[in-house]
Amino acid sequence: GAGWQSESTQNPRHQARLTLAVLDWPNNLIYLGLDAAGQSQVDSTLAYERQPLALNGSVSTTIGEAVRVEAYGAVMTPSTILQYEGFDTELGIRQAEEFGYVGGMVEWSVGGTLRIGGFATYVSAVTERTALSPDLGVDEYRLHESTTNVGGFGLLGMGNSWHTEILVSRNWRPEERVYRDYVSPAVDYLDQAWTGRLLVRRTAARGLLADLGLMWDARDVVRGDGQVPAVESLDWDNYRATVALGWRFNRHVMFLIGAGLDLDGDRSGTNRFGGLRGRFSVVW
């Protein structure tokens, strides 16, 4: 890949970046050039008809002394990959894929101790699958998935060590799948949720590290419940408390150990364990 970035050292208030990359570039070399399909442990071949490229860019600027604006975007060019058994190019599928993402954020600093802002993101992916031979009995379909997220946040500093963070967002996740045989039932799914996080955290250059948080996901399935693969319905709410304690020895070494408590339990209502997390970091 290759990229370009503005000279942020001269003017850090305004920055821009652009990168271009070839995704999965050694794939055809491995499968076709080095004959990977001829190995006994490999039962299928993957070969690109169209190699995917990724273009990623961002810009940010500071307006006055208090407002910062950021925008991001990424796109993957349409790609096509073949998957077939061994060297038989008729026993398999052709899959076309494309992807795009766009997002933005506005942040306002108030008095040096409070920052508030808003953000919005949209991501979309399209997959189209067809059989290499009409007699394979493979499901052929076009799938479109997307997620839209809009929200706001706030960060409040409380002295030199403590600060509070809050984030609330509204998101929508539609999924549409249409089969080419028009016999299999089409998928038309949508869920939407209010999600958020409230966190009180202590940081230090040396000494105690701690955080206490609350996370929630209040999700409703608007249509298509049961149409997408899932262990169980996503039409339910989840509330979880988290706590973590640690110690920073110096600017090079720190550790943090935390646990979660499921406030509403699992589907059975009996299991309150919300997982463990840990971090040990050494930098130099």
GROMACS .gro file of C-alpha atoms in nm:
model
  284
    1GLY     CA    1   0.000   0.000   0.000
    2ALA     CA    2   0.090   0.367  -0.021
    3GLY     CA    3  -0.026   0.681   0.153
    4TRP     CA    4  -0.005   1.057   0.191
    5GLN     CA    5  -0.029   1.271   0.503
    6SER     CA    6  -0.024   1.646   0.546
    7GLU     CA    7   0.257   1.811   0.738
    8SER     CA    8   0.099   1.808   1.085
    9THR     CA    9   0.418   1.924   1.259
   10GLN     CA   10   0.393   2.268   1.100
   11ASN     CA   11   0.017   2.310   1.145
   12PRO     CA   12  -0.136   2.050   1.381
   13ARG     CA   13  -0.472   2.230   1.371
   14HIS     CA   14  -0.537   2.100   1.020
   15GLN     CA   15  -0.452   1.745   0.914
   16ALA     CA   16  -0.535   1.518   0.622
   17ARG     CA   17  -0.443   1.161   0.533
   18LEU     CA   18  -0.502   0.935   0.232
   19THR     CA   19  -0.394   0.573   0.186
   20LEU     CA   20  -0.434   0.318  -0.092
   21ALA     CA   21  -0.374  -0.053  -0.037
   22VAL     CA   22  -0.401  -0.378  -0.232
   23LEU     CA   23  -0.588  -0.625  -0.013
   24ASP     CA   24  -0.493  -0.991   0.010
   25TRP     CA   25  -0.232  -0.935  -0.262
   26PRO     CA   26  -0.040  -1.267  -0.224
   27ASN     CA   27  -0.351  -1.485  -0.258
   28ASN     CA   28  -0.324  -1.564  -0.631
   29LEU     CA   29   0.049  -1.614  -0.601
   30ILE     CA   30  -0.003  -1.874  -0.326
   31TYR     CA   31  -0.292  -2.064  -0.486
   32LEU     CA   32  -0.207  -2.034  -0.855
   33GLY     CA   33   0.163  -1.951  -0.871
   34LEU     CA   34   0.281  -2.182  -0.592
   35ASP     CA   35   0.018  -2.452  -0.659
   36ALA     CA   36  -0.129  -2.455  -0.307
   37ALA     CA   37  -0.432  -2.652  -0.429
   38GLY     CA   38  -0.202  -2.942  -0.510
   39GLN     CA   39  -0.113  -2.987  -0.142
   40SER     CA   40  -0.292  -3.272   0.035
   41GLN     CA   41  -0.410  -3.053   0.323
   42VAL     CA   42  -0.577  -2.797   0.089
   43ASP     CA   43  -0.913  -2.904  -0.054
   44SER     CA   44  -1.012  -2.587  -0.240
   45THR     CA   45  -0.868  -2.303  -0.446
   46LEU     CA   46  -0.929  -1.932  -0.392
   47ALA     CA   47  -0.851  -1.707  -0.687
   48TYR     CA   48  -0.934  -1.341  -0.749
   49GLU     CA   49  -1.082  -1.236  -1.082
   50ARG     CA   50  -1.077  -0.878  -0.955
   51GLN     CA   51  -0.831  -0.788  -0.680
   52PRO     CA   52  -0.978  -0.566  -0.405
   53LEU     CA   53  -0.829  -0.222  -0.346
   54ALA     CA   54  -0.891  -0.015  -0.031
   55LEU     CA   55  -0.893   0.364  -0.028
   56ASN     CA   56  -0.900   0.530   0.313
   57GLY     CA   57  -0.899   0.900   0.394
   58SER     CA   58  -0.951   1.140   0.682
   59VAL     CA   59  -0.946   1.514   0.747
   60SER     CA   60  -0.955   1.707   1.074
   61THR     CA   61  -0.951   2.074   1.157
   62THR     CA   62  -0.979   2.299   1.462
   63ILE     CA   63  -1.209   2.600   1.440
   64GLY     CA   64  -1.113   2.878   1.677
   65GLU     CA   65  -0.984   2.753   2.010
   66ALA     CA   66  -1.267   2.520   2.109
   67VAL     CA   67  -1.423   2.330   1.816
   68ARG     CA   68  -1.271   2.031   1.639
   69VAL     CA   69  -1.423   1.864   1.330
   70GLU     CA   70  -1.319   1.527   1.191
   71ALA     CA   71  -1.437   1.329   0.888
   72TYR     CA   72  -1.345   0.980   0.774
   73GLY     CA   73  -1.418   0.766   0.473
   74ALA     CA   74  -1.316   0.430   0.330
   75VAL     CA   75  -1.414   0.225   0.029
   76MET     CA   76  -1.321  -0.116  -0.103
   77THR     CA   77  -1.346  -0.140  -0.479
   78PRO     CA   78  -1.569  -0.418  -0.618
   79SER     CA   79  -1.383  -0.746  -0.607
   80THR     CA   80  -1.460  -1.095  -0.735
   81ILE     CA   81  -1.319  -1.417  -0.596
   82LEU     CA   82  -1.363  -1.776  -0.713
   83GLN     CA   83  -1.373  -2.072  -0.475
   84TYR     CA   84  -1.363  -2.418  -0.630
   85GLU     CA   85  -1.259  -2.772  -0.545
   86GLY     CA   86  -0.899  -2.851  -0.628
   87PHE     CA   87  -0.839  -2.760  -0.992
   88ASP     CA   88  -1.200  -2.808  -1.110
   89THR     CA   89  -1.312  -2.452  -1.192
   90GLU     CA   90  -1.677  -2.561  -1.234
   91LEU     CA   91  -1.725  -2.700  -0.883
   92GLY     CA   92  -1.758  -2.387  -0.677
   93ILE     CA   93  -1.888  -2.033  -0.642
   94ARG     CA   94  -1.813  -1.683  -0.764
   95GLN     CA   95  -1.849  -1.414  -0.496
   96ALA     CA   96  -1.850  -1.041  -0.564
   97GLU     CA   97  -1.799  -0.803  -0.271
   98GLU     CA   98  -1.788  -0.427  -0.210
   99PHE     CA   99  -1.773  -0.213   0.102
  100GLY     CA  100  -1.797   0.151   0.206
  101TYR     CA  101  -1.774   0.356   0.524
  102VAL     CA  102  -1.821   0.722   0.613
  103GLY     CA  103  -1.815   0.898   0.948
  104GLY     CA  104  -1.780   1.233   1.114
  105MET     CA  105  -1.744   1.395   1.455
  106VAL     CA  106  -1.775   1.743   1.606
  107GLU     CA  107  -1.623   1.816   1.948
  108TRP     CA  108  -1.651   2.133   2.158
  109SER     CA  109  -1.416   2.205   2.449
  110VAL     CA  110  -1.574   2.405   2.730
  111GLY     CA  111  -1.341   2.569   2.979
  112GLY     CA  112  -1.066   2.310   2.951
  113THR     CA  113  -1.234   2.049   3.175
  114LEU     CA  114  -1.544   1.957   2.971
  115ARG     CA  115  -1.568   1.826   2.617
  116ILE     CA  116  -1.898   1.748   2.446
  117GLY     CA  117  -1.970   1.638   2.093
  118GLY     CA  118  -2.163   1.433   1.845
  119PHE     CA  119  -2.085   1.175   1.581
  120ALA     CA  120  -2.241   0.979   1.296
  121THR     CA  121  -2.122   0.676   1.100
  122TYR     CA  122  -2.255   0.464   0.816
  123VAL     CA  123  -2.111   0.137   0.688
  124SER     CA  124  -2.244  -0.073   0.401
  125ALA     CA  125  -2.138  -0.410   0.256
  126VAL     CA  126  -2.277  -0.590  -0.048
  127THR     CA  127  -2.211  -0.956  -0.130
  128GLU     CA  128  -2.336  -1.133  -0.442
  129ARG     CA  129  -2.283  -1.507  -0.480
  130THR     CA  130  -2.342  -1.723  -0.788
  131ALA     CA  131  -2.258  -2.082  -0.875
  132LEU     CA  132  -1.985  -2.161  -1.129
  133SER     CA  133  -2.208  -2.435  -1.268
  134PRO     CA  134  -2.592  -2.423  -1.274
  135ASP     CA  135  -2.620  -2.784  -1.153
  136LEU     CA  136  -2.437  -2.747  -0.820
  137GLY     CA  137  -2.741  -2.668  -0.608
  138VAL     CA  138  -2.562  -2.377  -0.442
  139ASP     CA  139  -2.768  -2.096  -0.289
  140GLU     CA  140  -2.727  -1.789  -0.512
  141TYR     CA  141  -2.815  -1.459  -0.355
  142ARG     CA  142  -2.749  -1.087  -0.315
  143LEU     CA  143  -2.689  -0.968   0.041
  144HIS     CA  144  -2.685  -0.607   0.157
  145GLU     CA  145  -2.590  -0.527   0.517
  146SER     CA  146  -2.553  -0.181   0.670
  147THR     CA  147  -2.523  -0.008   1.006
  148THR     CA  148  -2.609   0.354   1.084
  149ASN     CA  149  -2.497   0.501   1.415
  150VAL     CA  150  -2.572   0.851   1.551
  151GLY     CA  151  -2.484   0.971   1.898
  152GLY     CA  152  -2.325   1.210   2.141
  153PHE     CA  153  -2.062   1.205   2.411
  154GLY     CA  154  -1.922   1.402   2.701
  155LEU     CA  155  -1.594   1.395   2.895
  156LEU     CA  156  -1.558   1.577   3.226
  157GLY     CA  157  -1.225   1.617   3.405
  158MET     CA  158  -1.237   1.611   3.786
  159GLY     CA  159  -0.900   1.718   3.915
  160ASN     CA  160  -0.572   1.577   3.793
  161SER     CA  161  -0.658   1.207   3.821
  162TRP     CA  162  -1.033   1.149   3.783
  163HIS     CA  163  -1.261   1.196   3.485
  164THR     CA  164  -1.606   1.087   3.374
  165GLU     CA  165  -1.710   0.972   3.027
  166ILE     CA  166  -2.059   0.925   2.886
  167LEU     CA  167  -2.158   0.807   2.539
  168VAL     CA  168  -2.511   0.749   2.405
  169SER     CA  169  -2.597   0.640   2.052
  170ARG     CA  170  -2.886   0.524   1.839
  171ASN     CA  171  -2.816   0.261   1.575
  172TRP     CA  172  -3.001   0.078   1.301
  173ARG     CA  173  -2.889  -0.250   1.138
  174PRO     CA  174  -3.088  -0.362   0.833
  175GLU     CA  175  -3.007  -0.677   0.638
  176GLU     CA  176  -3.161  -0.775   0.304
  177ARG     CA  177  -3.095  -1.103   0.125
  178VAL     CA  178  -3.264  -1.198  -0.203
  179TYR     CA  179  -3.220  -1.546  -0.352
  180ARG     CA  180  -3.191  -1.588  -0.726
  181ASP     CA  181  -3.421  -1.891  -0.737
  182TYR     CA  182  -3.703  -1.683  -0.582
  183VAL     CA  183  -3.808  -2.001  -0.398
  184SER     CA  184  -3.607  -1.960  -0.081
  185PRO     CA  185  -3.766  -1.696   0.143
  186ALA     CA  186  -3.603  -1.355   0.121
  187VAL     CA  187  -3.453  -1.197   0.432
  188ASP     CA  188  -3.576  -0.852   0.533
  189TYR     CA  189  -3.437  -0.783   0.879
  190LEU     CA  190  -3.399  -0.469   1.090
  191ASP     CA  191  -3.304  -0.414   1.450
  192GLN     CA  192  -3.249  -0.084   1.629
  193ALA     CA  193  -3.106   0.001   1.967
  194TRP     CA  194  -3.010   0.262   2.218
  195THR     CA  195  -2.658   0.186   2.338
  196GLY     CA  196  -2.436   0.368   2.579
  197ARG     CA  197  -2.162   0.373   2.838
  198LEU     CA  198  -2.105   0.569   3.158
  199LEU     CA  199  -1.755   0.546   3.303
  200VAL     CA  200  -1.571   0.701   3.597
  201ARG     CA  201  -1.195   0.648   3.565
  202ARG     CA  202  -0.882   0.725   3.765
  203THR     CA  203  -0.554   0.760   3.580
  204ALA     CA  204  -0.209   0.840   3.716
  205ALA     CA  205   0.149   0.874   3.599
  206ARG     CA  206   0.236   0.654   3.896
  207GLY     CA  207  -0.001   0.482   4.137
  208LEU     CA  208  -0.357   0.350   4.146
  209LEU     CA  209  -0.561   0.295   3.829
  210ALA     CA  210  -0.935   0.232   3.857
  211ASP     CA  211  -1.259   0.252   3.664
  212LEU     CA  212  -1.625   0.188   3.737
  213GLY     CA  213  -1.870   0.170   3.449
  214LEU     CA  214  -2.219   0.094   3.327
  215MET     CA  215  -2.292  -0.028   2.973
  216TRP     CA  216  -2.631  -0.085   2.815
  217ASP     CA  217  -2.782  -0.208   2.490
  218ALA     CA  218  -3.162  -0.172   2.463
  219ARG     CA  219  -3.234  -0.349   2.134
  220ASP     CA  220  -3.560  -0.413   1.945
  221VAL     CA  221  -3.608  -0.629   1.637
  222VAL     CA  222  -3.840  -0.425   1.415
  223ARG     CA  223  -3.888  -0.690   1.149
  224GLY     CA  224  -3.752  -1.027   1.041
  225ASP     CA  225  -3.697  -1.180   1.385
  226GLY     CA  226  -3.550  -1.527   1.332
  227GLN     CA  227  -3.450  -1.463   0.969
  228VAL     CA  228  -3.077  -1.407   1.035
  229PRO     CA  229  -2.840  -1.666   1.187
  230ALA     CA  230  -2.829  -1.624   1.565
  231VAL     CA  231  -2.820  -1.853   1.865
  232GLU     CA  232  -3.123  -1.669   2.003
  233SER     CA  233  -3.332  -1.364   1.924
  234LEU     CA  234  -3.157  -1.028   1.955
  235ASP     CA  235  -3.483  -0.866   2.070
  236TRP     CA  236  -3.383  -0.802   2.430
  237ASP     CA  237  -3.200  -0.554   2.654
  238ASN     CA  238  -2.863  -0.595   2.820
  239TYR     CA  239  -2.724  -0.394   3.113
  240ARG     CA  240  -2.377  -0.458   3.256
  241ALA     CA  241  -2.169  -0.303   3.533
  242THR     CA  242  -1.790  -0.316   3.514
  243VAL     CA  243  -1.511  -0.253   3.762
  244ALA     CA  244  -1.133  -0.261   3.723
  245LEU     CA  245  -0.831  -0.196   3.944
  246GLY     CA  246  -0.465  -0.171   3.856
  247TRP     CA  247  -0.136  -0.002   3.919
  248ARG     CA  248   0.104   0.204   3.708
  249PHE     CA  249   0.460   0.159   3.830
  250ASN     CA  250   0.607   0.417   3.594
  251ARG     CA  251   0.558   0.533   3.237
  252HIS     CA  252   0.685   0.195   3.113
  253VAL     CA  253   0.495  -0.067   3.318
  254MET     CA  254   0.130  -0.103   3.424
  255PHE     CA  255  -0.139  -0.366   3.482
  256LEU     CA  256  -0.519  -0.363   3.507
  257ILE     CA  257  -0.764  -0.639   3.609
  258GLY     CA  258  -1.142  -0.606   3.580
  259ALA     CA  259  -1.472  -0.794   3.588
  260GLY     CA  260  -1.828  -0.746   3.469
  261LEU     CA  261  -2.165  -0.803   3.637
  262ASP     CA  262  -2.468  -0.874   3.418
  263LEU     CA  263  -2.737  -0.671   3.593
  264ASP     CA  264  -3.031  -0.837   3.420
  265GLY     CA  265  -2.881  -1.188   3.401
  266ASP     CA  266  -2.874  -1.409   3.094
  267ARG     CA  267  -3.188  -1.541   2.927
  268SER     CA  268  -3.239  -1.781   3.215
  269GLY     CA  269  -3.207  -1.492   3.460
  270THR     CA  270  -2.964  -1.684   3.679
  271ASN     CA  271  -2.613  -1.618   3.545
  272ARG     CA  272  -2.479  -1.277   3.651
  273PHE     CA  273  -2.116  -1.328   3.548
  274GLY     CA  274  -2.022  -1.065   3.290
  275GLY     CA  275  -1.668  -1.173   3.201
  276LEU     CA  276  -1.313  -1.093   3.308
  277ARG     CA  277  -1.054  -0.869   3.146
  278GLY     CA  278  -0.691  -0.798   3.211
  279ARG     CA  279  -0.408  -0.591   3.072
  280PHE     CA  280  -0.036  -0.595   3.140
  281SER     CA  281   0.172  -0.347   2.944
  282VAL     CA  282   0.547  -0.296   2.917
  283VAL     CA  283   0.676  -0.026   2.681
  284TRP     CA  284   1.019   0.118   2.619
   0.00000   0.00000   0.00000
